[in-house]
Amino acid sequence: MGDFKHKHSLGQNFLKDKKVLTNIIDSVDVQEDDLIIEIGPGQGALTRYLKLFHANLICFEIDIRVKKYLDNFVDDKTKIIYQDFMKVDLDKVLKDIKYNKLYVISNLPYYITTPIIEKVSNANVDVEAMVLMVQNEVALRLSAKPGTKDYGAITVLLNYLYDVERLFFVSKYAFDPVPKVDSAVIKLSKKKNKLVVEKYDLFVKLVRDSFRMKRKNIRNNLKMYNLDVIKSVLSDYNLDLSVRAEEIPLECYVDIVNELSK
Ligand code: SAM
């Protein structure tokens, strides 16, 4: 837009396709007493649409150069904070705001996709849903099913926390400047039927260890754990120790961790 010099290092590809913007806001049911967090409003393409909800809105933007595009959006329900989102103390910012449900809606800066999702997930806040524009490849990975090549440790860990849906594909030509990769919008909703692991840290470690050596089976990747216990849980799923991590469903990982925690 105008003479603005986009910073590639900050993932500054601005969304210009109105249909995509409409589809993003149609994917959530935000009410006036809810709160939306937008990460990286840029020149406000998505912010303009988010304002249609008349909800509370807080945007975090690292690049102060866009202030002139965003000033018009500020009012008693909309705040723009010029700060690196990764350095924001979310609990502190949210502590003084009254709201019903919390949504995170963002066309993410791709260089910190996973750190942002992790930061929100680890914060002491209850997120109703996140609707996020990510690289298509990442969207496929996060929503992959067991037994497919995209199914990885991050898929299992994220699906434990959220119901993950890949909503729709977005061509790279929907952005200005046009990036190298295509995108997709994903929705992470608060889990409806959440499984519970006794020891979350052990769950994270075991899932990461399971996928450590891609070509190795569970017997090799998990040899530092009690393999008798793991074998017995796997047999409930008609699996054995020769299985590879990408074939094991979330429920089975949860059962393994809970049996190991006994
Ligand atoms: N929301 C706008 C849109 O849809 O056109 C811009 C999206 S653009 C893909 C990503 C935005 O995130 C940029 O405005 C960039 O400056 C901002 N950004 C990059 N790193 C950030 C960070 N660490 N914290 C907050 N904003 C960041």
PDB file of C-alpha atoms and ligand atoms in Angstrom:
ATOM      1  CA  MET A   1       0.000   0.000   0.000  1.00  0.00           C
ATOM      2  CA  GLY A   2       1.484   3.391  -0.969  1.00  0.00           C
ATOM      3  CA  ASP A   3       5.211   3.720  -0.380  1.00  0.00           C
ATOM      4  CA  PHE A   4       5.283   1.324   2.567  1.00  0.00           C
ATOM      5  CA  LYS A   5       8.389  -0.875   2.517  1.00  0.00           C
ATOM      6  CA  HIS A   6       7.311  -4.373   3.620  1.00  0.00           C
ATOM      7  CA  LYS A   7       9.719  -6.128   5.939  1.00  0.00           C
ATOM      8  CA  HIS A   8      10.132  -9.693   4.791  1.00  0.00           C
ATOM      9  CA  SER A   9      11.859 -10.526   8.102  1.00  0.00           C
ATOM     10  CA  LEU A  10       8.618  -9.658   9.965  1.00  0.00           C
ATOM     11  CA  GLY A  11       6.433 -11.766   7.668  1.00  0.00           C
ATOM     12  CA  GLN A  12       4.751  -8.670   6.269  1.00  0.00           C
ATOM     13  CA  ASN A  13       2.482 -10.070   3.566  1.00  0.00           C
ATOM     14  CA  PHE A  14      -0.778  -8.188   3.825  1.00  0.00           C
ATOM     15  CA  LEU A  15      -4.061  -9.884   3.022  1.00  0.00           C
ATOM     16  CA  LYS A  16      -5.973  -8.192   0.229  1.00  0.00           C
ATOM     17  CA  ASP A  17      -8.638 -10.762  -0.702  1.00  0.00           C
ATOM     18  CA  LYS A  18     -12.019  -9.687   0.731  1.00  0.00           C
ATOM     19  CA  LYS A  19     -13.555 -13.148   0.291  1.00  0.00           C
ATOM     20  CA  VAL A  20     -10.833 -14.667   2.470  1.00  0.00           C
ATOM     21  CA  LEU A  21     -11.364 -11.979   5.115  1.00  0.00           C
ATOM     22  CA  THR A  22     -15.123 -12.627   5.115  1.00  0.00           C
ATOM     23  CA  ASN A  23     -14.563 -16.379   5.391  1.00  0.00           C
ATOM     24  CA  ILE A  24     -12.284 -15.860   8.393  1.00  0.00           C
ATOM     25  CA  ILE A  25     -14.825 -13.886  10.369  1.00  0.00           C
ATOM     26  CA  ASP A  26     -17.664 -16.194   9.317  1.00  0.00           C
ATOM     27  CA  SER A  27     -15.801 -19.086  10.955  1.00  0.00           C
ATOM     28  CA  VAL A  28     -16.339 -17.816  14.513  1.00  0.00           C
ATOM     29  CA  ASP A  29     -19.301 -16.679  16.535  1.00  0.00           C
ATOM     30  CA  VAL A  30     -17.908 -13.780  18.572  1.00  0.00           C
ATOM     31  CA  GLN A  31     -20.265 -11.775  20.817  1.00  0.00           C
ATOM     32  CA  GLU A  32     -19.982  -8.161  21.981  1.00  0.00           C
ATOM     33  CA  ASP A  33     -18.843  -9.139  25.471  1.00  0.00           C
ATOM     34  CA  ASP A  34     -16.058 -11.375  24.153  1.00  0.00           C
ATOM     35  CA  LEU A  35     -12.418 -10.464  23.644  1.00  0.00           C
ATOM     36  CA  ILE A  36     -10.418 -10.948  20.468  1.00  0.00           C
ATOM     37  CA  ILE A  37      -6.636 -10.882  20.391  1.00  0.00           C
ATOM     38  CA  GLU A  38      -5.131 -10.138  17.002  1.00  0.00           C
ATOM     39  CA  ILE A  39      -1.413 -10.697  16.536  1.00  0.00           C
ATOM     40  CA  GLY A  40       0.161  -8.555  13.824  1.00  0.00           C
ATOM     41  CA  PRO A  41      -2.600  -6.260  12.533  1.00  0.00           C
ATOM     42  CA  GLY A  42      -0.222  -4.759   9.937  1.00  0.00           C
ATOM     43  CA  GLN A  43      -2.152  -2.145   7.995  1.00  0.00           C
ATOM     44  CA  GLY A  44      -5.446  -3.366   9.448  1.00  0.00           C
ATOM     45  CA  ALA A  45      -6.866  -5.580   6.679  1.00  0.00           C
ATOM     46  CA  LEU A  46      -8.191  -8.150   9.160  1.00  0.00           C
ATOM     47  CA  THR A  47      -8.686  -5.650  12.012  1.00  0.00           C
ATOM     48  CA  ARG A  48     -11.300  -3.827   9.919  1.00  0.00           C
ATOM     49  CA  TYR A  49     -13.333  -7.040   9.667  1.00  0.00           C
ATOM     50  CA  LEU A  50     -12.782  -8.032  13.316  1.00  0.00           C
ATOM     51  CA  LYS A  51     -14.287  -4.698  14.364  1.00  0.00           C
ATOM     52  CA  LEU A  52     -17.600  -5.800  12.826  1.00  0.00           C
ATOM     53  CA  PHE A  53     -18.115  -8.027  15.893  1.00  0.00           C
ATOM     54  CA  HIS A  54     -18.139  -4.950  18.194  1.00  0.00           C
ATOM     55  CA  ALA A  55     -16.269  -7.094  20.704  1.00  0.00           C
ATOM     56  CA  ASN A  56     -13.285  -6.051  22.801  1.00  0.00           C
ATOM     57  CA  LEU A  57     -10.203  -6.161  20.624  1.00  0.00           C
ATOM     58  CA  ILE A  58      -6.522  -6.040  21.532  1.00  0.00           C
ATOM     59  CA  CYS A  59      -3.951  -6.069  18.748  1.00  0.00           C
ATOM     60  CA  PHE A  60      -0.221  -6.598  19.211  1.00  0.00           C
ATOM     61  CA  GLU A  61       2.009  -5.212  16.481  1.00  0.00           C
ATOM     62  CA  ILE A  62       5.802  -5.151  16.531  1.00  0.00           C
ATOM     63  CA  ASP A  63       6.254  -2.563  13.765  1.00  0.00           C
ATOM     64  CA  ILE A  64       5.474   0.982  14.874  1.00  0.00           C
ATOM     65  CA  ARG A  65       5.616   2.161  11.230  1.00  0.00           C
ATOM     66  CA  VAL A  66       2.035   0.941  10.723  1.00  0.00           C
ATOM     67  CA  LYS A  67       0.667   3.164  13.494  1.00  0.00           C
ATOM     68  CA  LYS A  68      -0.672   5.702  10.983  1.00  0.00           C
ATOM     69  CA  TYR A  69      -2.824   2.971   9.355  1.00  0.00           C
ATOM     70  CA  LEU A  70      -4.118   1.685  12.692  1.00  0.00           C
ATOM     71  CA  ASP A  71      -4.816   4.884  14.653  1.00  0.00           C
ATOM     72  CA  ASN A  72      -8.324   5.147  13.209  1.00  0.00           C
ATOM     73  CA  PHE A  73      -9.309   1.770  14.650  1.00  0.00           C
ATOM     74  CA  VAL A  74      -8.636   2.730  18.247  1.00  0.00           C
ATOM     75  CA  ASP A  75     -11.669   3.393  20.470  1.00  0.00           C
ATOM     76  CA  ASP A  76     -12.878   2.398  23.931  1.00  0.00           C
ATOM     77  CA  LYS A  77     -13.141  -1.267  22.893  1.00  0.00           C
ATOM     78  CA  THR A  78     -10.082  -1.457  20.638  1.00  0.00           C
ATOM     79  CA  LYS A  79      -6.494  -1.194  21.790  1.00  0.00           C
ATOM     80  CA  ILE A  80      -3.332  -1.497  19.733  1.00  0.00           C
ATOM     81  CA  ILE A  81      -0.198  -2.422  21.655  1.00  0.00           C
ATOM     82  CA  TYR A  82       3.070  -1.853  19.811  1.00  0.00           C
ATOM     83  CA  GLN A  83       5.156  -4.664  21.207  1.00  0.00           C
ATOM     84  CA  ASP A  84       6.717  -7.959  20.198  1.00  0.00           C
ATOM     85  CA  PHE A  85       3.955 -10.457  20.998  1.00  0.00           C
ATOM     86  CA  MET A  86       6.551 -12.977  22.169  1.00  0.00           C
ATOM     87  CA  LYS A  87       7.561 -10.561  24.934  1.00  0.00           C
ATOM     88  CA  VAL A  88       4.044  -9.705  26.073  1.00  0.00           C
ATOM     89  CA  ASP A  89       2.968 -10.817  29.541  1.00  0.00           C
ATOM     90  CA  LEU A  90      -0.459 -12.077  28.450  1.00  0.00           C
ATOM     91  CA  ASP A  91      -1.724 -12.880  31.929  1.00  0.00           C
ATOM     92  CA  LYS A  92      -0.935  -9.334  33.019  1.00  0.00           C
ATOM     93  CA  VAL A  93      -2.560  -7.687  29.987  1.00  0.00           C
ATOM     94  CA  LEU A  94      -5.734  -9.759  30.349  1.00  0.00           C
ATOM     95  CA  LYS A  95      -6.039  -9.511  34.109  1.00  0.00           C
ATOM     96  CA  ASP A  96      -7.773  -6.114  34.078  1.00  0.00           C
ATOM     97  CA  ILE A  97     -10.115  -6.734  31.153  1.00  0.00           C
ATOM     98  CA  LYS A  98     -13.613  -8.063  31.678  1.00  0.00           C
ATOM     99  CA  TYR A  99     -14.764 -10.425  28.948  1.00  0.00           C
ATOM    100  CA  ASN A 100     -16.752 -13.568  28.431  1.00  0.00           C
ATOM    101  CA  LYS A 101     -14.934 -15.720  25.867  1.00  0.00           C
ATOM    102  CA  LEU A 102     -11.457 -15.240  24.455  1.00  0.00           C
ATOM    103  CA  TYR A 103     -10.590 -15.664  20.783  1.00  0.00           C
ATOM    104  CA  VAL A 104      -7.251 -15.351  19.020  1.00  0.00           C
ATOM    105  CA  ILE A 105      -7.721 -14.427  15.374  1.00  0.00           C
ATOM    106  CA  SER A 106      -4.677 -13.653  13.294  1.00  0.00           C
ATOM    107  CA  ASN A 107      -2.988 -13.764   9.976  1.00  0.00           C
ATOM    108  CA  LEU A 108       0.225 -14.931  11.633  1.00  0.00           C
ATOM    109  CA  PRO A 109       3.791 -13.827  10.970  1.00  0.00           C
ATOM    110  CA  TYR A 110       4.968 -17.261   9.758  1.00  0.00           C
ATOM    111  CA  TYR A 111       8.477 -17.109  11.208  1.00  0.00           C
ATOM    112  CA  ILE A 112       6.970 -17.546  14.707  1.00  0.00           C
ATOM    113  CA  THR A 113       3.892 -19.694  14.025  1.00  0.00           C
ATOM    114  CA  THR A 114       4.687 -22.458  16.533  1.00  0.00           C
ATOM    115  CA  PRO A 115       6.080 -20.150  19.253  1.00  0.00           C
ATOM    116  CA  ILE A 116       2.873 -18.066  19.099  1.00  0.00           C
ATOM    117  CA  ILE A 117       0.595 -21.118  19.364  1.00  0.00           C
ATOM    118  CA  GLU A 118       2.725 -22.431  22.233  1.00  0.00           C
ATOM    119  CA  LYS A 119       2.737 -19.096  24.016  1.00  0.00           C
ATOM    120  CA  VAL A 120      -1.061 -18.796  23.922  1.00  0.00           C
ATOM    121  CA  SER A 121      -1.509 -22.448  24.898  1.00  0.00           C
ATOM    122  CA  ASN A 122       0.858 -22.171  27.865  1.00  0.00           C
ATOM    123  CA  ALA A 123      -0.602 -18.908  29.151  1.00  0.00           C
ATOM    124  CA  ASN A 124      -2.913 -19.017  32.087  1.00  0.00           C
ATOM    125  CA  VAL A 125      -5.954 -18.122  29.961  1.00  0.00           C
ATOM    126  CA  ASP A 126      -8.928 -20.055  28.704  1.00  0.00           C
ATOM    127  CA  VAL A 127      -9.081 -19.729  24.912  1.00  0.00           C
ATOM    128  CA  GLU A 128     -12.402 -20.537  23.261  1.00  0.00           C
ATOM    129  CA  ALA A 129     -10.883 -20.763  19.773  1.00  0.00           C
ATOM    130  CA  MET A 130      -8.006 -19.611  17.630  1.00  0.00           C
ATOM    131  CA  VAL A 131      -8.497 -18.911  13.944  1.00  0.00           C
ATOM    132  CA  LEU A 132      -5.114 -18.606  12.322  1.00  0.00           C
ATOM    133  CA  MET A 133      -3.718 -18.105   8.863  1.00  0.00           C
ATOM    134  CA  VAL A 134      -0.648 -20.340   8.581  1.00  0.00           C
ATOM    135  CA  GLN A 135       1.459 -21.844   5.803  1.00  0.00           C
ATOM    136  CA  ASN A 136      -0.556 -24.525   4.025  1.00  0.00           C
ATOM    137  CA  GLU A 137       2.139 -27.066   4.815  1.00  0.00           C
ATOM    138  CA  VAL A 138       1.840 -26.277   8.539  1.00  0.00           C
ATOM    139  CA  ALA A 139      -1.960 -26.495   8.359  1.00  0.00           C
ATOM    140  CA  LEU A 140      -1.695 -29.972   6.836  1.00  0.00           C
ATOM    141  CA  ARG A 141       0.713 -31.032   9.556  1.00  0.00           C
ATOM    142  CA  LEU A 142      -1.366 -29.719  12.445  1.00  0.00           C
ATOM    143  CA  SER A 143      -4.569 -31.358  11.179  1.00  0.00           C
ATOM    144  CA  ALA A 144      -3.002 -34.641   9.964  1.00  0.00           C
ATOM    145  CA  LYS A 145      -4.491 -38.017  10.796  1.00  0.00           C
ATOM    146  CA  PRO A 146      -2.473 -40.940  12.226  1.00  0.00           C
ATOM    147  CA  GLY A 147      -0.790 -43.054   9.572  1.00  0.00           C
ATOM    148  CA  THR A 148      -0.129 -40.138   7.226  1.00  0.00           C
ATOM    149  CA  LYS A 149       3.266 -38.576   6.533  1.00  0.00           C
ATOM    150  CA  ASP A 150       2.275 -35.192   7.988  1.00  0.00           C
ATOM    151  CA  TYR A 151       1.354 -36.638  11.401  1.00  0.00           C
ATOM    152  CA  GLY A 152       4.095 -35.567  13.831  1.00  0.00           C
ATOM    153  CA  ALA A 153       4.762 -34.778  17.497  1.00  0.00           C
ATOM    154  CA  ILE A 154       3.248 -31.293  17.118  1.00  0.00           C
ATOM    155  CA  THR A 155       0.070 -32.856  15.653  1.00  0.00           C
ATOM    156  CA  VAL A 156      -0.370 -35.115  18.675  1.00  0.00           C
ATOM    157  CA  LEU A 157       0.420 -32.377  21.213  1.00  0.00           C
ATOM    158  CA  LEU A 158      -1.883 -29.826  19.600  1.00  0.00           C
ATOM    159  CA  ASN A 159      -4.736 -32.291  19.153  1.00  0.00           C
ATOM    160  CA  TYR A 160      -4.548 -33.054  22.865  1.00  0.00           C
ATOM    161  CA  LEU A 161      -5.303 -29.392  23.618  1.00  0.00           C
ATOM    162  CA  TYR A 162      -7.691 -28.496  20.795  1.00  0.00           C
ATOM    163  CA  ASP A 163     -10.073 -29.816  18.207  1.00  0.00           C
ATOM    164  CA  VAL A 164      -8.065 -28.929  15.121  1.00  0.00           C
ATOM    165  CA  GLU A 165      -9.695 -28.161  11.774  1.00  0.00           C
ATOM    166  CA  ARG A 166      -8.143 -27.031   8.528  1.00  0.00           C
ATOM    167  CA  LEU A 167     -10.868 -24.676   7.304  1.00  0.00           C
ATOM    168  CA  PHE A 168      -9.767 -23.614   3.829  1.00  0.00           C
ATOM    169  CA  PHE A 169      -6.865 -23.127   1.435  1.00  0.00           C
ATOM    170  CA  VAL A 170      -5.639 -19.594   0.634  1.00  0.00           C
ATOM    171  CA  SER A 171      -3.642 -18.945  -2.512  1.00  0.00           C
ATOM    172  CA  LYS A 172      -0.438 -16.926  -2.162  1.00  0.00           C
ATOM    173  CA  TYR A 173      -1.992 -14.432  -4.606  1.00  0.00           C
ATOM    174  CA  ALA A 174      -4.384 -13.324  -1.841  1.00  0.00           C
ATOM    175  CA  PHE A 175      -1.454 -11.393  -0.330  1.00  0.00           C
ATOM    176  CA  ASP A 176       0.572  -8.314  -1.137  1.00  0.00           C
ATOM    177  CA  PRO A 177       3.462  -8.789  -1.659  1.00  0.00           C
ATOM    178  CA  VAL A 178       2.932 -12.324  -2.966  1.00  0.00           C
ATOM    179  CA  PRO A 179       4.820 -14.744  -0.682  1.00  0.00           C
ATOM    180  CA  LYS A 180       6.615 -17.913  -1.841  1.00  0.00           C
ATOM    181  CA  VAL A 181       4.147 -20.312  -0.220  1.00  0.00           C
ATOM    182  CA  ASP A 182       0.398 -20.911  -0.179  1.00  0.00           C
ATOM    183  CA  SER A 183      -1.528 -20.650   3.069  1.00  0.00           C
ATOM    184  CA  ALA A 184      -4.533 -22.107   4.848  1.00  0.00           C
ATOM    185  CA  VAL A 185      -6.760 -21.046   7.700  1.00  0.00           C
ATOM    186  CA  ILE A 186      -6.977 -23.363  10.673  1.00  0.00           C
ATOM    187  CA  LYS A 187      -9.295 -23.337  13.645  1.00  0.00           C
ATOM    188  CA  LEU A 188      -8.207 -24.619  17.037  1.00  0.00           C
ATOM    189  CA  SER A 189     -11.273 -24.958  19.267  1.00  0.00           C
ATOM    190  CA  LYS A 190     -11.387 -25.710  22.940  1.00  0.00           C
ATOM    191  CA  LYS A 191     -11.511 -29.495  23.143  1.00  0.00           C
ATOM    192  CA  LYS A 192     -15.058 -30.838  23.595  1.00  0.00           C
ATOM    193  CA  ASN A 193     -14.140 -34.285  24.914  1.00  0.00           C
ATOM    194  CA  LYS A 194     -10.759 -33.712  26.427  1.00  0.00           C
ATOM    195  CA  LEU A 195      -8.689 -36.736  27.356  1.00  0.00           C
ATOM    196  CA  VAL A 196      -6.712 -36.243  30.520  1.00  0.00           C
ATOM    197  CA  VAL A 197      -3.080 -37.151  31.069  1.00  0.00           C
ATOM    198  CA  GLU A 198      -1.939 -37.515  34.659  1.00  0.00           C
ATOM    199  CA  LYS A 199       1.471 -36.015  33.925  1.00  0.00           C
ATOM    200  CA  TYR A 200       1.462 -33.448  31.141  1.00  0.00           C
ATOM    201  CA  ASP A 201       5.255 -32.994  31.131  1.00  0.00           C
ATOM    202  CA  LEU A 202       5.756 -36.724  30.722  1.00  0.00           C
ATOM    203  CA  PHE A 203       3.197 -36.721  27.876  1.00  0.00           C
ATOM    204  CA  VAL A 204       5.099 -33.975  26.022  1.00  0.00           C
ATOM    205  CA  LYS A 205       8.425 -35.749  26.537  1.00  0.00           C
ATOM    206  CA  LEU A 206       7.149 -39.181  25.537  1.00  0.00           C
ATOM    207  CA  VAL A 207       5.469 -37.879  22.364  1.00  0.00           C
ATOM    208  CA  ARG A 208       8.632 -35.990  21.355  1.00  0.00           C
ATOM    209  CA  ASP A 209      10.793 -39.048  22.098  1.00  0.00           C
ATOM    210  CA  SER A 210       8.462 -41.283  20.076  1.00  0.00           C
ATOM    211  CA  PHE A 211       9.035 -39.173  16.954  1.00  0.00           C
ATOM    212  CA  ARG A 212      12.751 -38.515  17.628  1.00  0.00           C
ATOM    213  CA  MET A 213      14.178 -40.873  14.987  1.00  0.00           C
ATOM    214  CA  LYS A 214      11.702 -40.812  12.111  1.00  0.00           C
ATOM    215  CA  ARG A 215      12.636 -44.204  10.665  1.00  0.00           C
ATOM    216  CA  LYS A 216      12.870 -46.047  13.963  1.00  0.00           C
ATOM    217  CA  ASN A 217      10.064 -47.908  15.638  1.00  0.00           C
ATOM    218  CA  ILE A 218       8.689 -47.390  19.129  1.00  0.00           C
ATOM    219  CA  ARG A 219      10.836 -50.150  20.640  1.00  0.00           C
ATOM    220  CA  ASN A 220      13.950 -48.164  19.628  1.00  0.00           C
ATOM    221  CA  ASN A 221      12.710 -44.635  20.241  1.00  0.00           C
ATOM    222  CA  LEU A 222      11.263 -45.432  23.663  1.00  0.00           C
ATOM    223  CA  LYS A 223      13.845 -47.872  24.991  1.00  0.00           C
ATOM    224  CA  MET A 224      14.457 -45.725  28.090  1.00  0.00           C
ATOM    225  CA  TYR A 225      10.812 -46.239  29.192  1.00  0.00           C
ATOM    226  CA  ASN A 226       9.150 -49.351  30.605  1.00  0.00           C
ATOM    227  CA  LEU A 227       8.560 -51.259  27.357  1.00  0.00           C
ATOM    228  CA  ASP A 228       6.426 -53.945  29.000  1.00  0.00           C
ATOM    229  CA  VAL A 229       3.862 -51.340  30.002  1.00  0.00           C
ATOM    230  CA  ILE A 230       3.962 -49.711  26.557  1.00  0.00           C
ATOM    231  CA  LYS A 231       3.595 -53.093  24.831  1.00  0.00           C
ATOM    232  CA  SER A 232       0.554 -53.904  26.888  1.00  0.00           C
ATOM    233  CA  VAL A 233      -1.186 -50.589  26.065  1.00  0.00           C
ATOM    234  CA  LEU A 234      -0.308 -50.912  22.377  1.00  0.00           C
ATOM    235  CA  SER A 235      -1.913 -54.351  22.284  1.00  0.00           C
ATOM    236  CA  ASP A 236      -5.236 -52.752  23.321  1.00  0.00           C
ATOM    237  CA  TYR A 237      -5.026 -50.867  20.013  1.00  0.00           C
ATOM    238  CA  ASN A 238      -3.945 -53.943  18.033  1.00  0.00           C
ATOM    239  CA  LEU A 239      -0.451 -52.516  17.772  1.00  0.00           C
ATOM    240  CA  ASP A 240       2.926 -53.787  18.935  1.00  0.00           C
ATOM    241  CA  LEU A 241       6.403 -52.379  19.631  1.00  0.00           C
ATOM    242  CA  SER A 242       7.372 -52.521  15.962  1.00  0.00           C
ATOM    243  CA  VAL A 243       4.913 -49.702  15.211  1.00  0.00           C
ATOM    244  CA  ARG A 244       6.180 -46.258  14.207  1.00  0.00           C
ATOM    245  CA  ALA A 245       5.183 -43.107  16.072  1.00  0.00           C
ATOM    246  CA  GLU A 246       3.107 -41.736  13.179  1.00  0.00           C
ATOM    247  CA  GLU A 247       0.732 -44.699  13.351  1.00  0.00           C
ATOM    248  CA  ILE A 248      -0.198 -44.245  17.005  1.00  0.00           C
ATOM    249  CA  PRO A 249      -3.397 -42.283  17.727  1.00  0.00           C
ATOM    250  CA  LEU A 250      -3.596 -39.608  20.428  1.00  0.00           C
ATOM    251  CA  GLU A 251      -5.781 -41.784  22.708  1.00  0.00           C
ATOM    252  CA  CYS A 252      -3.090 -44.453  22.749  1.00  0.00           C
ATOM    253  CA  TYR A 253      -0.356 -41.947  23.711  1.00  0.00           C
ATOM    254  CA  VAL A 254      -2.584 -40.728  26.540  1.00  0.00           C
ATOM    255  CA  ASP A 255      -3.153 -44.296  27.772  1.00  0.00           C
ATOM    256  CA  ILE A 256       0.571 -45.058  27.612  1.00  0.00           C
ATOM    257  CA  VAL A 257       1.430 -41.984  29.693  1.00  0.00           C
ATOM    258  CA  ASN A 258      -1.279 -42.736  32.239  1.00  0.00           C
ATOM    259  CA  GLU A 259      -0.148 -46.348  32.593  1.00  0.00           C
ATOM    260  CA  LEU A 260       3.485 -45.235  32.973  1.00  0.00           C
ATOM    261  CA  SER A 261       2.411 -42.715  35.631  1.00  0.00           C
ATOM    262  CA  LYS A 262       0.859 -45.401  37.857  1.00  0.00           C
TER     263      LYS A 262
HETATM  264  N1  SAM B   1      -3.019  -8.686   9.760  1.00  0.00           N
HETATM  265  C1  SAM B   1      -2.387  -8.101   8.597  1.00  0.00           C
HETATM  266  C2  SAM B   1      -3.063  -8.612   7.356  1.00  0.00           C
HETATM  267  O1  SAM B   1      -3.830  -9.578   7.457  1.00  0.00           O
HETATM  268  O2  SAM B   1      -2.865  -8.047   6.279  1.00  0.00           O
HETATM  269  C3  SAM B   1      -0.888  -8.377   8.560  1.00  0.00           C
HETATM  270  C4  SAM B   1      -0.466  -9.815   8.611  1.00  0.00           C
HETATM  271  S1  SAM B   1       1.235 -10.072   8.286  1.00  0.00           S
HETATM  272  C5  SAM B   1       1.207 -11.733   7.679  1.00  0.00           C
HETATM  273  C6  SAM B   1       1.986 -10.321   9.893  1.00  0.00           C
HETATM  274  C7  SAM B   1       2.061  -9.090  10.790  1.00  0.00           C
HETATM  275  O3  SAM B   1       2.672  -9.478  12.027  1.00  0.00           O
HETATM  276  C8  SAM B   1       2.904  -7.927  10.278  1.00  0.00           C
HETATM  277  O4  SAM B   1       2.170  -6.733  10.415  1.00  0.00           O
HETATM  278  C9  SAM B   1       4.137  -7.904  11.168  1.00  0.00           C
HETATM  279  O5  SAM B   1       4.696  -6.605  11.345  1.00  0.00           O
HETATM  280  C10 SAM B   1       3.559  -8.446  12.460  1.00  0.00           C
HETATM  281  N2  SAM B   1       4.553  -9.085  13.363  1.00  0.00           N
HETATM  282  C11 SAM B   1       5.673  -9.755  13.012  1.00  0.00           C
HETATM  283  N3  SAM B   1       6.317 -10.218  14.100  1.00  0.00           N
HETATM  284  C12 SAM B   1       5.569  -9.835  15.176  1.00  0.00           C
HETATM  285  C13 SAM B   1       5.708 -10.013  16.579  1.00  0.00           C
HETATM  286  N4  SAM B   1       6.737 -10.678  17.100  1.00  0.00           N
HETATM  287  N5  SAM B   1       4.772  -9.472  17.404  1.00  0.00           N
HETATM  288  C14 SAM B   1       3.714  -8.775  16.877  1.00  0.00           C
HETATM  289  N6  SAM B   1       3.525  -8.574  15.554  1.00  0.00           N
HETATM  290  C15 SAM B   1       4.436  -9.109  14.701  1.00  0.00           C
END
